[in-house]
Amino acid sequence: MTTRRMNIWQTAPRLMKGMSGFQQAAAGAGLDPVVAELVKIRASQINRCAFCLDMHLTEAREKGERQLRLDLLASWEEAGDLFTEREGAALALTEAVTRLTDGFVPDEVYARAASHFDEAELAALLGQIVAINAWNRFNVAIREVPKSLDASAS
């Protein structure tokens, strides 16, 4: 078990308030909540953020997401028709933006997403992807403890 390196909410409250504001703006931009939750989970898987995975998997289950879809999300491309084309386009964009290994999002990935989301939805999708990546990076860097493993929270 890792130990949290700092309580960033106490150390940098203005920064965290700004992050929360950005997250709320992204969440309120009109993206389908199922797609938004899948995006948060997939980015958190890639970034290995236990805190965010714990939170968003719990929220997805509470909202009625099927366990099979959550179990196979990391290999969504191999899951047949379990994910819709629209969800697949969002997940492909999430992976491209999260990894940025080539320094850019490939045109075909962006075009695929743009074919399933109108411009406002695409902006909201990008907002969710950027927001969860920022949260992941904060939480991984400070070793934030998942709520379900935090003994002090019980």
PDB file of C-alpha atoms in Angstrom:
ATOM      1  CA  MET A   1       0.000   0.000   0.000  1.00  0.00           C
ATOM      2  CA  THR A   2       1.325   3.392  -0.915  1.00  0.00           C
ATOM      3  CA  THR A   3       1.131   6.454   1.263  1.00  0.00           C
ATOM      4  CA  ARG A   4      -0.202   9.750   0.023  1.00  0.00           C
ATOM      5  CA  ARG A   5       2.654  12.185  -0.532  1.00  0.00           C
ATOM      6  CA  MET A   6       0.638  15.319   0.214  1.00  0.00           C
ATOM      7  CA  ASN A   7      -2.871  16.571   0.665  1.00  0.00           C
ATOM      8  CA  ILE A   8      -2.953  18.741  -2.429  1.00  0.00           C
ATOM      9  CA  TRP A   9      -6.401  20.097  -1.504  1.00  0.00           C
ATOM     10  CA  GLN A  10      -4.905  21.645   1.648  1.00  0.00           C
ATOM     11  CA  THR A  11      -1.592  22.597   0.078  1.00  0.00           C
ATOM     12  CA  ALA A  12      -2.961  24.204  -3.107  1.00  0.00           C
ATOM     13  CA  PRO A  13      -6.659  24.991  -2.588  1.00  0.00           C
ATOM     14  CA  ARG A  14      -6.848  27.610  -5.378  1.00  0.00           C
ATOM     15  CA  LEU A  15      -5.341  25.170  -7.842  1.00  0.00           C
ATOM     16  CA  MET A  16      -7.770  22.422  -6.861  1.00  0.00           C
ATOM     17  CA  LYS A  17     -10.705  24.852  -6.957  1.00  0.00           C
ATOM     18  CA  GLY A  18      -9.666  25.745 -10.499  1.00  0.00           C
ATOM     19  CA  MET A  19      -9.422  22.063 -11.428  1.00  0.00           C
ATOM     20  CA  SER A  20     -12.850  21.439  -9.947  1.00  0.00           C
ATOM     21  CA  GLY A  21     -14.259  24.361 -11.927  1.00  0.00           C
ATOM     22  CA  PHE A  22     -12.755  22.991 -15.125  1.00  0.00           C
ATOM     23  CA  GLN A  23     -14.182  19.530 -14.377  1.00  0.00           C
ATOM     24  CA  GLN A  24     -17.626  21.002 -13.698  1.00  0.00           C
ATOM     25  CA  ALA A  25     -17.509  22.963 -16.951  1.00  0.00           C
ATOM     26  CA  ALA A  26     -16.494  19.841 -18.870  1.00  0.00           C
ATOM     27  CA  ALA A  27     -19.190  17.765 -17.145  1.00  0.00           C
ATOM     28  CA  GLY A  28     -21.843  20.373 -17.865  1.00  0.00           C
ATOM     29  CA  ALA A  29     -21.022  20.646 -21.560  1.00  0.00           C
ATOM     30  CA  GLY A  30     -23.672  18.148 -22.622  1.00  0.00           C
ATOM     31  CA  LEU A  31     -21.779  14.911 -23.247  1.00  0.00           C
ATOM     32  CA  ASP A  32     -23.713  11.647 -22.874  1.00  0.00           C
ATOM     33  CA  PRO A  33     -23.041  10.562 -19.250  1.00  0.00           C
ATOM     34  CA  VAL A  34     -22.361   6.937 -20.254  1.00  0.00           C
ATOM     35  CA  VAL A  35     -19.704   8.036 -22.753  1.00  0.00           C
ATOM     36  CA  ALA A  36     -18.241  10.452 -20.200  1.00  0.00           C
ATOM     37  CA  GLU A  37     -17.893   7.687 -17.600  1.00  0.00           C
ATOM     38  CA  LEU A  38     -16.326   5.249 -20.090  1.00  0.00           C
ATOM     39  CA  VAL A  39     -13.821   7.934 -21.112  1.00  0.00           C
ATOM     40  CA  LYS A  40     -12.870   8.632 -17.490  1.00  0.00           C
ATOM     41  CA  ILE A  41     -12.361   4.954 -16.763  1.00  0.00           C
ATOM     42  CA  ARG A  42     -10.373   4.244 -19.937  1.00  0.00           C
ATOM     43  CA  ALA A  43      -7.994   7.199 -19.440  1.00  0.00           C
ATOM     44  CA  SER A  44      -7.556   6.216 -15.796  1.00  0.00           C
ATOM     45  CA  GLN A  45      -6.689   2.652 -16.855  1.00  0.00           C
ATOM     46  CA  ILE A  46      -4.019   3.935 -19.247  1.00  0.00           C
ATOM     47  CA  ASN A  47      -2.627   6.347 -16.636  1.00  0.00           C
ATOM     48  CA  ARG A  48      -2.800   3.696 -13.899  1.00  0.00           C
ATOM     49  CA  CYS A  49      -4.691   6.000 -11.543  1.00  0.00           C
ATOM     50  CA  ALA A  50      -6.108   3.754  -8.821  1.00  0.00           C
ATOM     51  CA  PHE A  51      -7.899   6.651  -7.118  1.00  0.00           C
ATOM     52  CA  CYS A  52      -9.813   7.641 -10.271  1.00  0.00           C
ATOM     53  CA  LEU A  53     -10.498   4.025 -11.262  1.00  0.00           C
ATOM     54  CA  ASP A  54     -11.966   3.322  -7.840  1.00  0.00           C
ATOM     55  CA  MET A  55     -14.152   6.430  -8.052  1.00  0.00           C
ATOM     56  CA  HIS A  56     -15.367   6.089 -11.631  1.00  0.00           C
ATOM     57  CA  LEU A  57     -15.900   2.321 -11.607  1.00  0.00           C
ATOM     58  CA  THR A  58     -17.999   2.755  -8.456  1.00  0.00           C
ATOM     59  CA  GLU A  59     -19.984   5.594 -10.060  1.00  0.00           C
ATOM     60  CA  ALA A  60     -20.498   3.609 -13.269  1.00  0.00           C
ATOM     61  CA  ARG A  61     -21.848   0.620 -11.334  1.00  0.00           C
ATOM     62  CA  GLU A  62     -24.122   2.888  -9.283  1.00  0.00           C
ATOM     63  CA  LYS A  63     -25.492   4.346 -12.530  1.00  0.00           C
ATOM     64  CA  GLY A  64     -26.278   0.845 -13.802  1.00  0.00           C
ATOM     65  CA  GLU A  65     -23.331   0.166 -16.114  1.00  0.00           C
ATOM     66  CA  ARG A  66     -22.991  -3.553 -16.812  1.00  0.00           C
ATOM     67  CA  GLN A  67     -20.058  -5.273 -15.129  1.00  0.00           C
ATOM     68  CA  LEU A  68     -19.136  -7.097 -18.350  1.00  0.00           C
ATOM     69  CA  ARG A  69     -18.583  -3.782 -20.150  1.00  0.00           C
ATOM     70  CA  LEU A  70     -16.443  -2.522 -17.268  1.00  0.00           C
ATOM     71  CA  ASP A  71     -14.446  -5.766 -17.248  1.00  0.00           C
ATOM     72  CA  LEU A  72     -13.755  -5.565 -20.984  1.00  0.00           C
ATOM     73  CA  LEU A  73     -13.247  -1.813 -21.309  1.00  0.00           C
ATOM     74  CA  ALA A  74      -9.448  -2.130 -21.415  1.00  0.00           C
ATOM     75  CA  SER A  75      -9.853  -4.308 -24.524  1.00  0.00           C
ATOM     76  CA  TRP A  76     -12.913  -2.603 -25.984  1.00  0.00           C
ATOM     77  CA  GLU A  77     -11.725  -3.048 -29.581  1.00  0.00           C
ATOM     78  CA  GLU A  78     -11.791  -6.829 -29.108  1.00  0.00           C
ATOM     79  CA  ALA A  79     -15.186  -6.878 -27.374  1.00  0.00           C
ATOM     80  CA  GLY A  80     -17.340  -7.257 -30.489  1.00  0.00           C
ATOM     81  CA  ASP A  81     -20.589  -5.305 -30.314  1.00  0.00           C
ATOM     82  CA  LEU A  82     -20.396  -4.728 -26.559  1.00  0.00           C
ATOM     83  CA  PHE A  83     -19.546  -1.058 -27.193  1.00  0.00           C
ATOM     84  CA  THR A  84     -21.377   1.056 -29.760  1.00  0.00           C
ATOM     85  CA  GLU A  85     -19.606   2.681 -32.700  1.00  0.00           C
ATOM     86  CA  ARG A  86     -20.085   6.035 -30.975  1.00  0.00           C
ATOM     87  CA  GLU A  87     -18.544   4.746 -27.741  1.00  0.00           C
ATOM     88  CA  GLY A  88     -15.693   3.186 -29.713  1.00  0.00           C
ATOM     89  CA  ALA A  89     -14.991   6.503 -31.428  1.00  0.00           C
ATOM     90  CA  ALA A  90     -14.899   8.237 -28.034  1.00  0.00           C
ATOM     91  CA  LEU A  91     -12.612   5.575 -26.592  1.00  0.00           C
ATOM     92  CA  ALA A  92     -10.237   5.748 -29.576  1.00  0.00           C
ATOM     93  CA  LEU A  93     -10.015   9.529 -29.166  1.00  0.00           C
ATOM     94  CA  THR A  94      -9.463   9.087 -25.421  1.00  0.00           C
ATOM     95  CA  GLU A  95      -6.548   6.742 -26.051  1.00  0.00           C
ATOM     96  CA  ALA A  96      -5.002   9.051 -28.669  1.00  0.00           C
ATOM     97  CA  VAL A  97      -5.268  12.173 -26.495  1.00  0.00           C
ATOM     98  CA  THR A  98      -4.112  10.328 -23.362  1.00  0.00           C
ATOM     99  CA  ARG A  99      -1.066   8.762 -24.945  1.00  0.00           C
ATOM    100  CA  LEU A 100       0.079  11.423 -27.444  1.00  0.00           C
ATOM    101  CA  THR A 101       3.072   9.174 -28.121  1.00  0.00           C
ATOM    102  CA  ASP A 102       3.518  10.542 -31.613  1.00  0.00           C
ATOM    103  CA  GLY A 103       2.933  14.106 -30.478  1.00  0.00           C
ATOM    104  CA  PHE A 104      -0.463  14.421 -32.136  1.00  0.00           C
ATOM    105  CA  VAL A 105      -3.919  12.892 -32.440  1.00  0.00           C
ATOM    106  CA  PRO A 106      -4.092  11.010 -35.767  1.00  0.00           C
ATOM    107  CA  ASP A 107      -6.445  12.518 -38.341  1.00  0.00           C
ATOM    108  CA  GLU A 108      -8.358   9.247 -38.755  1.00  0.00           C
ATOM    109  CA  VAL A 109      -9.041   9.031 -34.995  1.00  0.00           C
ATOM    110  CA  TYR A 110     -10.278  12.625 -34.875  1.00  0.00           C
ATOM    111  CA  ALA A 111     -12.372  12.141 -38.033  1.00  0.00           C
ATOM    112  CA  ARG A 112     -13.936   8.994 -36.579  1.00  0.00           C
ATOM    113  CA  ALA A 113     -14.977  10.883 -33.456  1.00  0.00           C
ATOM    114  CA  ALA A 114     -16.210  13.844 -35.515  1.00  0.00           C
ATOM    115  CA  SER A 115     -18.427  11.484 -37.506  1.00  0.00           C
ATOM    116  CA  HIS A 116     -20.237  10.403 -34.326  1.00  0.00           C
ATOM    117  CA  PHE A 117     -20.332  13.666 -32.347  1.00  0.00           C
ATOM    118  CA  ASP A 118     -21.411  17.120 -33.460  1.00  0.00           C
ATOM    119  CA  GLU A 119     -18.932  19.927 -32.833  1.00  0.00           C
ATOM    120  CA  ALA A 120     -20.353  20.881 -29.420  1.00  0.00           C
ATOM    121  CA  GLU A 121     -20.364  17.240 -28.283  1.00  0.00           C
ATOM    122  CA  LEU A 122     -16.827  16.783 -29.603  1.00  0.00           C
ATOM    123  CA  ALA A 123     -15.678  19.821 -27.616  1.00  0.00           C
ATOM    124  CA  ALA A 124     -17.375  18.363 -24.513  1.00  0.00           C
ATOM    125  CA  LEU A 125     -15.716  14.996 -25.159  1.00  0.00           C
ATOM    126  CA  LEU A 126     -12.303  16.632 -25.439  1.00  0.00           C
ATOM    127  CA  GLY A 127     -13.000  18.562 -22.234  1.00  0.00           C
ATOM    128  CA  GLN A 128     -13.746  15.320 -20.382  1.00  0.00           C
ATOM    129  CA  ILE A 129     -10.626  13.634 -21.763  1.00  0.00           C
ATOM    130  CA  VAL A 130      -8.363  16.556 -20.829  1.00  0.00           C
ATOM    131  CA  ALA A 131      -9.950  16.901 -17.374  1.00  0.00           C
ATOM    132  CA  ILE A 132      -9.602  13.231 -16.419  1.00  0.00           C
ATOM    133  CA  ASN A 133      -6.011  13.177 -17.660  1.00  0.00           C
ATOM    134  CA  ALA A 134      -5.219  16.167 -15.440  1.00  0.00           C
ATOM    135  CA  TRP A 135      -6.890  14.517 -12.422  1.00  0.00           C
ATOM    136  CA  ASN A 136      -5.026  11.265 -13.140  1.00  0.00           C
ATOM    137  CA  ARG A 137      -1.707  13.056 -13.243  1.00  0.00           C
ATOM    138  CA  PHE A 138      -2.303  14.878  -9.968  1.00  0.00           C
ATOM    139  CA  ASN A 139      -3.472  11.727  -8.207  1.00  0.00           C
ATOM    140  CA  VAL A 140      -0.701   9.478  -9.532  1.00  0.00           C
ATOM    141  CA  ALA A 141       1.974  12.075  -8.697  1.00  0.00           C
ATOM    142  CA  ILE A 142       0.816  12.506  -5.102  1.00  0.00           C
ATOM    143  CA  ARG A 143      -0.120   8.825  -4.719  1.00  0.00           C
ATOM    144  CA  GLU A 144      -3.685   9.607  -3.728  1.00  0.00           C
ATOM    145  CA  VAL A 145      -5.173   6.610  -1.926  1.00  0.00           C
ATOM    146  CA  PRO A 146      -8.407   5.188  -3.409  1.00  0.00           C
ATOM    147  CA  LYS A 147     -11.350   5.944  -1.130  1.00  0.00           C
ATOM    148  CA  SER A 148     -12.247   2.260  -0.775  1.00  0.00           C
ATOM    149  CA  LEU A 149      -8.696   1.552   0.519  1.00  0.00           C
ATOM    150  CA  ASP A 150      -8.331   4.638   2.701  1.00  0.00           C
ATOM    151  CA  ALA A 151      -8.488   3.454   6.319  1.00  0.00           C
ATOM    152  CA  SER A 152      -8.867   7.038   7.563  1.00  0.00           C
ATOM    153  CA  ALA A 153     -12.058   7.464   5.526  1.00  0.00           C
ATOM    154  CA  SER A 154     -13.896   4.704   7.406  1.00  0.00           C
TER     155      SER A 154
END
